[in-house]
Coordinates of C-alpha atoms in Angstrom, one line a residue:
M14 CA 7.6 -51.9 47.8
S15 CA 8.3 -53.5 44.5
P16 CA 8.5 -51.3 41.4
M17 CA 5.5 -51.0 39.1
K18 CA 5.4 -53.3 36.2
P19 CA 4.8 -51.8 32.7
T20 CA 1.2 -52.0 31.7
K21 CA 0.1 -53.8 28.6
I22 CA -0.6 -50.5 26.9
L23 CA 2.9 -49.2 27.6
L24 CA 4.5 -52.4 26.3
F25 CA 2.4 -52.2 23.2
A26 CA 3.5 -48.5 22.6
I27 CA 7.2 -49.5 23.0
A28 CA 6.8 -52.4 20.5
L29 CA 4.9 -50.2 18.0
S30 CA 7.6 -47.5 18.2
M31 CA 10.3 -50.1 17.6
A32 CA 8.4 -51.4 14.6
V33 CA 7.9 -47.9 13.2
Q34 CA 11.6 -47.2 13.6
S35 CA 12.5 -50.4 11.8
A36 CA 10.1 -49.8 9.0
S37 CA 11.1 -46.1 8.5
G38 CA 14.8 -46.8 8.2
A39 CA 18.0 -47.8 9.7
D40 CA 21.5 -46.2 9.6
Y41 CA 24.3 -47.2 7.3
S42 CA 27.5 -45.6 6.3
D43 CA 30.4 -46.2 3.8
S44 CA 33.6 -44.3 3.4
N45 CA 31.9 -41.3 1.8
F46 CA 28.3 -41.0 3.1
T47 CA 25.9 -41.9 5.8
Y48 CA 22.4 -43.2 4.8
K49 CA 19.0 -44.1 6.0
Y50 CA 17.6 -47.2 4.4
N51 CA 14.1 -48.6 4.5
K52 CA 13.8 -52.4 4.8
T53 CA 10.1 -52.5 3.9
Q54 CA 10.0 -50.1 0.9
K55 CA 13.5 -51.1 -0.2
F56 CA 15.2 -47.7 -0.8
A57 CA 18.0 -45.6 0.7
R58 CA 18.5 -41.9 1.3
V59 CA 21.8 -40.0 1.5
E60 CA 21.9 -38.2 4.9
S61 CA 25.3 -36.6 5.0
A62 CA 28.8 -36.6 3.6
K63 CA 31.7 -37.7 5.8
K64 CA 34.4 -35.7 4.1
K65 CA 33.5 -32.1 4.7
T66 CA 36.5 -30.9 2.6
A67 CA 35.8 -33.1 -0.4
T68 CA 36.1 -31.4 -3.8
S69 CA 34.4 -34.2 -5.8
L70 CA 31.6 -36.7 -4.8
T71 CA 29.9 -39.6 -6.6
I72 CA 26.7 -40.8 -5.1
P73 CA 26.3 -44.5 -5.6
S74 CA 23.1 -45.8 -7.2
K75 CA 22.7 -48.4 -4.5
I76 CA 24.0 -49.7 -1.1
T77 CA 24.2 -53.3 0.1
V78 CA 23.4 -54.1 3.7
D79 CA 23.6 -57.7 4.9
G80 CA 23.4 -58.9 1.4
V81 CA 20.3 -56.9 0.5
S82 CA 20.5 -54.1 -2.1
Y83 CA 18.8 -50.8 -1.6
P84 CA 18.6 -48.3 -4.5
V85 CA 19.6 -44.7 -3.5
T86 CA 16.5 -42.8 -4.5
Q87 CA 16.7 -39.7 -2.3
I88 CA 19.1 -37.0 -1.1
G89 CA 18.0 -35.9 2.3
D90 CA 17.3 -32.4 3.7
Y91 CA 20.5 -30.4 3.7
A92 CA 22.4 -33.7 3.3
L93 CA 25.3 -32.2 1.3
S94 CA 25.0 -28.6 2.3
D95 CA 27.9 -26.4 3.5
L96 CA 30.5 -28.4 1.6
H97 CA 32.4 -25.3 0.7
N98 CA 35.1 -27.0 -1.4
L99 CA 32.8 -29.2 -3.4
K100 CA 33.3 -28.5 -7.1
S101 CA 31.5 -31.5 -8.8
V102 CA 29.0 -34.1 -7.9
T103 CA 27.6 -37.1 -9.8
I104 CA 24.0 -37.9 -9.0
P105 CA 22.9 -41.4 -10.2
S106 CA 19.8 -41.9 -12.4
S107 CA 18.2 -43.9 -9.5
V108 CA 17.5 -40.6 -7.6
T109 CA 13.9 -39.5 -7.8
E110 CA 13.9 -36.9 -5.0
I111 CA 16.3 -34.2 -3.9
R112 CA 15.1 -32.6 -0.7
S113 CA 15.2 -29.1 0.7
G114 CA 18.6 -27.4 0.9
A115 CA 20.4 -30.6 -0.2
F116 CA 23.3 -28.7 -1.9
S117 CA 22.9 -25.2 -0.3
N118 CA 26.0 -23.2 0.5
C119 CA 28.2 -25.4 -1.7
F120 CA 30.1 -22.2 -2.8
E121 CA 32.5 -23.9 -5.4
L122 CA 30.0 -26.3 -7.1
H123 CA 30.2 -25.3 -10.7
S124 CA 27.9 -27.8 -12.6
V125 CA 25.1 -30.2 -11.8
T126 CA 23.0 -32.7 -13.8
I127 CA 19.8 -33.7 -12.2
P128 CA 18.4 -37.1 -13.1
S129 CA 15.3 -37.3 -15.3
K130 CA 13.2 -39.0 -12.7
V131 CA 13.3 -35.9 -10.5
T132 CA 10.1 -33.9 -11.1
K133 CA 10.6 -31.1 -8.5
I134 CA 13.6 -29.0 -7.4
S135 CA 12.9 -28.6 -3.7
A136 CA 13.2 -25.4 -1.7
D137 CA 16.7 -23.9 -1.2
C138 CA 18.1 -27.0 -2.9
F139 CA 21.0 -25.1 -4.6
S140 CA 20.8 -21.8 -2.9
M141 CA 24.0 -19.9 -2.4
C142 CA 25.9 -22.1 -4.8
L143 CA 27.9 -19.0 -5.8
G144 CA 30.0 -20.7 -8.5
L145 CA 27.3 -22.7 -10.2
S146 CA 27.6 -22.0 -13.9
E147 CA 25.8 -24.9 -15.6
V148 CA 22.5 -26.5 -14.7
N149 CA 21.0 -29.4 -16.5
L150 CA 17.4 -29.6 -15.4
P151 CA 15.5 -33.0 -15.7
K152 CA 13.3 -33.4 -18.7
N153 CA 10.2 -34.3 -16.6
L154 CA 10.6 -31.3 -14.2
V155 CA 7.2 -29.8 -13.2
E156 CA 8.1 -27.3 -10.4
I157 CA 11.1 -25.3 -9.1
E158 CA 10.3 -24.5 -5.5
E159 CA 11.0 -21.5 -3.3
G160 CA 14.6 -20.2 -3.3
A161 CA 15.9 -23.3 -5.2
F162 CA 18.6 -21.4 -7.0
M163 CA 18.7 -18.2 -5.0
Y164 CA 22.0 -16.3 -5.2
C165 CA 23.6 -18.7 -7.7
G166 CA 25.8 -16.1 -9.1
K167 CA 27.2 -17.4 -12.4
I168 CA 24.6 -19.6 -14.3
D169 CA 25.6 -19.3 -17.9
I170 CA 23.9 -22.4 -19.2
I171 CA 20.5 -23.6 -18.2
N172 CA 17.7 -25.5 -20.0
W173 CA 14.0 -25.0 -19.4
P174 CA 12.1 -28.4 -19.7
A175 CA 8.9 -28.4 -21.7
T176 CA 7.1 -29.8 -18.7
L177 CA 7.9 -26.9 -16.3
A178 CA 4.7 -25.5 -15.0
K179 CA 5.7 -23.4 -11.9
V180 CA 8.6 -21.3 -10.8
G181 CA 8.2 -20.7 -7.1
D182 CA 8.8 -17.6 -4.9
Y183 CA 12.4 -16.4 -4.9
A184 CA 13.4 -19.4 -7.1
F185 CA 16.2 -17.5 -8.9
F186 CA 16.3 -14.4 -6.7
G187 CA 19.8 -12.8 -7.1
A188 CA 21.0 -15.5 -9.5
K189 CA 22.8 -14.5 -12.6
L190 CA 21.1 -16.1 -15.6
P191 CA 21.7 -16.1 -19.4
Q192 CA 20.7 -12.9 -21.3
L193 CA 17.6 -14.6 -22.8
V194 CA 15.2 -16.6 -20.7
A195 CA 12.3 -18.3 -22.7
L196 CA 10.0 -20.1 -20.3
P197 CA 8.2 -23.1 -21.8
A198 CA 4.5 -23.1 -22.9
A199 CA 3.6 -25.3 -19.9
C200 CA 4.7 -22.6 -17.5
V201 CA 1.6 -21.0 -16.0
E202 CA 2.9 -19.4 -12.8
V203 CA 5.9 -17.3 -11.8
G204 CA 6.1 -16.7 -8.0
E205 CA 7.0 -13.6 -5.9
E206 CA 10.5 -12.3 -6.7
A207 CA 11.2 -15.5 -8.7
F208 CA 13.5 -13.7 -11.2
R209 CA 14.4 -10.6 -9.2
S210 CA 17.9 -9.2 -9.8
T211 CA 18.9 -11.8 -12.3
D212 CA 20.4 -9.4 -14.9
V213 CA 18.5 -11.0 -17.8
A214 CA 18.2 -8.8 -20.9
C215 CA 15.0 -10.4 -22.3
Y216 CA 12.2 -12.6 -21.0
Q217 CA 9.8 -14.5 -23.2
L218 CA 6.7 -15.5 -21.3
P219 CA 4.3 -18.0 -22.8
S220 CA 0.7 -17.2 -23.6
S221 CA -0.5 -19.9 -21.2
M222 CA 0.8 -18.0 -18.2
T223 CA -1.9 -17.0 -15.7
S224 CA 0.0 -15.5 -12.7
I225 CA 3.0 -13.3 -12.3
G226 CA 3.9 -12.7 -8.7
R227 CA 4.9 -9.7 -6.7
M228 CA 8.3 -8.3 -7.8
A229 CA 8.7 -11.4 -10.1
F230 CA 10.9 -9.6 -12.6
A231 CA 12.0 -6.6 -10.6
D232 CA 15.5 -5.0 -10.4
N233 CA 16.9 -6.5 -13.6
S234 CA 19.6 -4.0 -14.5
F235 CA 19.9 -5.1 -18.1
L236 CA 16.3 -6.0 -18.9
S237 CA 15.4 -4.1 -22.2
G238 CA 12.6 -6.3 -23.5
I239 CA 9.9 -8.6 -22.4
T240 CA 7.3 -10.6 -24.3
M241 CA 4.1 -10.4 -22.2
P242 CA 1.5 -13.2 -22.2
V243 CA -1.6 -12.5 -24.4
T244 CA -3.8 -13.4 -21.5
V245 CA -2.7 -13.4 -17.8
G246 CA -4.9 -13.6 -14.8
T247 CA -2.8 -11.6 -12.3
I248 CA 0.3 -9.4 -12.4
G249 CA 1.4 -8.7 -8.9
D250 CA 2.7 -5.5 -7.2
Y251 CA 6.1 -4.2 -8.3
A252 CA 6.3 -6.9 -11.0
F253 CA 8.7 -5.0 -13.2
F254 CA 10.0 -2.5 -10.6
G255 CA 13.4 -0.9 -11.1
N256 CA 14.3 -2.2 -14.5
D257 CA 16.7 0.5 -15.6
E258 CA 17.0 -0.4 -19.3
L259 CA 13.4 -1.3 -20.1
V260 CA 12.3 1.1 -22.9
E261 CA 9.0 0.0 -24.4
V262 CA 6.1 -2.1 -23.2
T263 CA 3.0 -3.4 -24.9
M264 CA 0.6 -4.8 -22.3
P265 CA -1.5 -7.9 -22.8
Q266 CA -5.1 -7.5 -24.2
N267 CA -6.6 -9.2 -21.1
I268 CA -5.4 -9.0 -17.5
G269 CA -7.5 -10.1 -14.6
R270 CA -5.8 -8.1 -11.9
L271 CA -3.0 -5.5 -12.2
G272 CA -0.9 -4.7 -9.1
E273 CA 0.5 -1.5 -7.8
S274 CA 3.9 0.0 -8.8
M275 CA 4.2 -2.3 -11.7
F276 CA 6.7 -0.2 -13.6
E277 CA 7.9 2.1 -10.8
R278 CA 11.5 3.4 -11.2
C279 CA 11.9 2.0 -14.7
D280 CA 14.1 5.0 -15.5
K281 CA 14.3 4.7 -19.3
L282 CA 10.8 3.5 -20.0
N283 CA 9.6 5.7 -22.8
H284 CA 6.6 4.2 -24.5
V285 CA 3.7 2.2 -23.1
V286 CA 0.6 0.7 -24.7
W287 CA -1.9 0.1 -21.9
S288 CA -4.1 -3.0 -21.7
P289 CA -7.7 -2.3 -22.9
S290 CA -9.0 -4.7 -20.1
Q291 CA -7.8 -2.4 -17.3
T292 CA -10.0 0.5 -16.4
V293 CA -7.8 1.7 -13.5
V294 CA -4.2 2.8 -13.5
P295 CA -3.1 1.6 -10.1
K296 CA -1.2 3.8 -7.7
R297 CA 2.6 4.4 -8.4
T298 CA 2.4 2.4 -11.7
F299 CA 4.8 4.8 -13.5
F300 CA 6.2 6.6 -10.4
Q301 CA 9.7 7.9 -11.2
C302 CA 9.7 6.8 -14.8
Y303 CA 11.9 9.8 -15.6
E304 CA 11.9 9.3 -19.4
L305 CA 8.3 8.3 -20.0
E306 CA 7.2 10.4 -22.9
W307 CA 4.3 8.7 -24.5
I308 CA 1.5 6.4 -23.2
T309 CA -1.7 5.2 -24.8
L310 CA -4.6 4.9 -22.3
P311 CA -7.9 3.7 -23.8
D312 CA -11.0 5.8 -23.2
N313 CA -12.6 3.2 -20.9
V314 CA -10.1 4.1 -18.1
T315 CA -12.1 5.6 -15.2
A316 CA -9.4 6.2 -12.5
I317 CA -5.8 7.2 -12.3
G318 CA -4.3 6.2 -9.0
E319 CA -2.1 7.9 -6.4
L320 CA 1.4 8.9 -7.7
A321 CA 0.7 7.0 -11.0
F322 CA 2.7 9.4 -13.2
S323 CA 4.5 11.4 -10.5
E324 CA 8.1 12.5 -11.5
C325 CA 7.6 11.6 -15.1
Y326 CA 9.7 14.5 -16.2
Q327 CA 9.5 13.9 -19.9
L328 CA 5.7 13.6 -20.0
N329 CA 4.9 16.7 -21.9
E330 CA 1.5 15.6 -23.4
F331 CA -1.2 13.4 -22.0
H332 CA -4.5 12.3 -23.4
F333 CA -7.1 12.0 -20.6
P334 CA -9.5 9.1 -21.3
A335 CA -13.0 10.1 -22.2
Q336 CA -14.5 8.1 -19.3
L337 CA -12.1 9.3 -16.6
K338 CA -13.8 10.0 -13.3
T339 CA -11.1 10.5 -10.7
I340 CA -7.4 11.5 -10.6
G341 CA -5.6 10.4 -7.4
D342 CA -3.3 12.3 -5.0
Y343 CA 0.0 13.3 -6.5
A344 CA -1.0 11.5 -9.8
F345 CA 1.0 13.9 -12.0
N346 CA 3.0 15.7 -9.3
D347 CA 6.3 17.0 -10.7
S348 CA 5.7 15.9 -14.3
N349 CA 6.0 18.3 -17.2
L350 CA 2.6 18.8 -18.8
G351 CA 2.1 21.9 -20.9
E352 CA -1.6 21.8 -21.3
V353 CA -4.4 19.9 -19.5
K354 CA -7.7 19.1 -21.1
F355 CA -9.9 17.1 -18.8
P356 CA -12.9 15.1 -20.1
A357 CA -16.5 15.9 -19.3
G358 CA -17.5 13.6 -16.5
L359 CA -14.4 14.0 -14.3
T360 CA -15.5 14.5 -10.7
K361 CA -12.4 14.6 -8.5
I362 CA -8.8 15.9 -8.7
G363 CA -6.7 14.7 -5.8
I364 CA -4.2 16.4 -3.5
S365 CA -1.1 17.8 -5.3
A366 CA -2.3 15.9 -8.4
F367 CA -0.7 18.5 -10.8
N368 CA 1.7 20.2 -8.4
A369 CA 4.9 21.4 -9.9
N370 CA 4.2 21.1 -13.7
S371 CA 6.4 24.0 -14.7
R372 CA 5.2 24.1 -18.4
L373 CA 1.5 24.2 -17.6
E374 CA 0.0 27.5 -19.0
T375 CA -3.7 26.8 -19.6
L376 CA -6.2 24.7 -17.7
T377 CA -9.9 23.9 -18.3
I378 CA -11.9 22.3 -15.5
P379 CA -15.2 20.8 -16.7
A380 CA -18.5 21.4 -15.0
S381 CA -18.6 17.9 -13.7
V382 CA -15.7 18.4 -11.2
L383 CA -16.9 18.6 -7.7
E384 CA -13.7 18.5 -5.7
I385 CA -10.1 19.8 -6.1
G386 CA -7.6 18.7 -3.4
D387 CA -5.1 20.7 -1.4
Q388 CA -2.2 22.0 -3.6
A389 CA -3.7 20.3 -6.6
F390 CA -2.2 23.0 -9.0
N391 CA 0.4 24.5 -6.7
N392 CA 3.9 25.5 -7.9
N393 CA 2.9 26.0 -11.5
P394 CA 4.6 29.4 -12.2
H395 CA 3.5 29.7 -15.8
L396 CA -0.2 29.0 -15.3
E397 CA -1.9 32.0 -17.0
V398 CA -5.5 31.0 -17.9
I399 CA -7.9 28.8 -15.8
N400 CA -11.3 28.1 -17.3
V401 CA -13.8 26.6 -14.8
E402 CA -17.1 25.6 -16.5
S403 CA -19.2 24.8 -13.4
A404 CA -21.8 27.4 -12.4
T405 CA -21.3 26.3 -8.8
P406 CA -17.7 26.7 -7.5
P407 CA -16.1 23.2 -6.9
I408 CA -14.6 22.5 -3.5
L409 CA -11.1 23.9 -3.6
G410 CA -8.6 22.6 -1.1
E411 CA -6.0 24.6 0.8
D412 CA -3.3 26.2 -1.5
G413 CA -5.1 24.7 -4.5
F414 CA -3.1 27.1 -6.6
H415 CA 0.2 28.9 -6.0
Q416 CA 0.1 32.3 -4.4
Y417 CA 1.6 33.8 -7.6
T418 CA -1.1 32.2 -9.7
Y419 CA -3.8 33.9 -7.5
F420 CA -2.3 37.3 -8.3
S421 CA -1.4 36.9 -11.9
A422 CA -3.6 34.3 -13.7
R423 CA -7.0 34.9 -15.2
L424 CA -9.8 32.8 -13.8
N425 CA -12.7 32.6 -16.3
V426 CA -16.0 31.3 -15.0
P427 CA -19.7 31.3 -16.3
A428 CA -21.1 34.8 -16.5
Q429 CA -23.8 34.3 -13.9
S430 CA -21.3 32.8 -11.4
V431 CA -18.6 35.5 -11.2
M432 CA -19.9 36.7 -7.8
A433 CA -20.2 33.1 -6.5
Y434 CA -16.5 32.5 -7.2
K435 CA -15.5 35.8 -5.7
R436 CA -17.2 34.6 -2.5
A437 CA -16.2 31.0 -2.5
A438 CA -13.4 29.6 -0.3
G439 CA -10.1 29.4 -2.2
W440 CA -11.5 30.8 -5.4
S441 CA -11.9 34.2 -3.8
N442 CA -8.0 34.4 -3.7
F443 CA -8.0 35.1 -7.4
Q444 CA -7.5 38.8 -8.2
Y445 CA -8.9 38.4 -11.8
I446 CA -12.2 36.6 -12.1
N447 CA -13.9 37.1 -15.4
E448 CA -16.7 35.8 -17.5
C449 CA -15.8 32.5 -19.2
P450 CA -14.6 32.9 -22.8
S451 CA -17.1 30.3 -23.9
C452 CA -19.7 33.0 -23.4
V453 CA -18.5 34.7 -26.6
A454 CA -20.9 32.7 -28.8
P455 CA -24.2 33.6 -27.0
L456 CA -23.3 37.3 -26.5
P457 CA -26.5 39.3 -25.8
M458 CA -28.0 41.1 -28.8
D459 CA -28.6 44.9 -28.6
N460 CA -32.1 46.1 -29.0
E461 CA -32.8 46.5 -32.8
N462 CA -34.6 49.8 -32.1
N463 CA -31.6 51.2 -30.3
D464 CA -29.8 53.6 -32.7
N465 CA -26.6 53.2 -30.6
S466 CA -26.1 49.6 -31.6
L467 CA -22.3 49.6 -31.2
N468 CA -22.4 49.9 -27.4
K469 CA -20.9 46.6 -26.3
L470 CA -17.1 46.3 -26.1
Y471 CA -15.3 43.0 -25.3
D472 CA -11.7 42.1 -24.9
M473 CA -10.1 39.3 -26.9
Q474 CA -11.1 36.7 -24.3
G475 CA -14.8 37.7 -24.8
C476 CA -15.1 39.5 -21.4
K477 CA -17.0 42.9 -21.2
I478 CA -14.8 46.0 -20.8
S479 CA -15.7 49.7 -20.8
T480 CA -12.6 51.1 -22.5
G481 CA -9.5 50.0 -24.3
S482 CA -8.7 47.7 -27.3
G483 CA -11.1 45.0 -28.2
F484 CA -14.0 44.3 -30.5
L485 CA -17.6 45.7 -30.9
I486 CA -20.7 43.7 -31.8
D487 CA -23.3 45.2 -34.1
S488 CA -26.4 43.3 -33.2
R489 CA -28.3 44.4 -36.3
T490 CA -25.7 43.5 -38.9
R491 CA -23.9 40.9 -36.7
R492 CA -20.6 42.4 -37.7
V493 CA -17.5 42.4 -35.5
I494 CA -15.6 45.7 -35.5
I495 CA -12.1 45.8 -34.1
N496 CA -11.7 48.8 -31.7
H497 CA -8.1 50.0 -31.3

């Protein structure tokens, strides 16, 4: 039986494949490099270096094959990567594209000048160039892609072209950059972790910027100042996390979306002016900002999130916004507030929200509060006076107050509600439940026909007592007489 002959379709497929291969490129090499060249489009691409131990390389501007010149316009994917001894490279002006990872892991490369026709630094292009100290970016650069200069450990000189619009995710992650980085006016986007751990002292961000990615400027040990954009659409989670030297921040007037944990673990952050466009303090925003002492929140803030100010040990005073409705779990846990004045309209206080505020002595809970979470005011040993303005006892979670507080502090409630609090879950643990001091103003008047008009005795908090030191009210003359 004779073998089957190829069908016309198969022959056509083979011919088409050969044509595509011929059109897409052929191989060529010289003493230093291997190339692909395209006969149709007339260009060449560097594919690899022959001398893996080379310390210096010069890429030619063209190659000549069979008498035909092909300009070198590309450096291919990972073409010159892992040349661990390479210290210098000359890239010709003919190059318009440097592909992903082209110079990655060139540990000794110390300087690079990228031709002006290159508009994009591709992903991982110079990643792990540990000795790279000087970078000349092209004047027409538009984008630096993901991880392009990641872990470049010694960049002392770098220019920022006026055309640069985007710095991609991880672009300079772990790279060591100059102390001042001023991004150009054209830059509208900084990606996730783009400048994380760069040890920059000051960033100047343009007013045109619309997006700051997650952890974009996190973990910069020397960052002490940052110029924030006037208007920015989004600031991602952990954007400025762990900046040990950041002391003061004034946030932009208008922010579209604010992420969580934005200033978490900024140990020395002391003073913050909040953005008036933000009505919510997201969770963990200032968590473990140990030296935060002063913050201005506008009155339009309606919610403070979980752990927002937890472990802010120097936060002695705090103005609660007039429109505040909810305080999240652990929001002020282990802070250092001495007095708390909640606004009328507050409805919920979360779990452990004010746990372990050792300076807290007095507390007034407005009538609008409906729910107080477990351990909300636990471990406050100096809490002495608690005023609750609601006639109906709010829901009080388990261990809402410390056991010591239940036995030592004075709980003041509306006069008509004393028995209701004595019967309510949680509130009944208080040993001293009295009429609210606010009841001093409308004290009941004695009958004018009663000759014994001085028969009402009150203590200094305005609560009725039968004997002891206090003051008497004469209902006819409206005089107050101190009784020793």
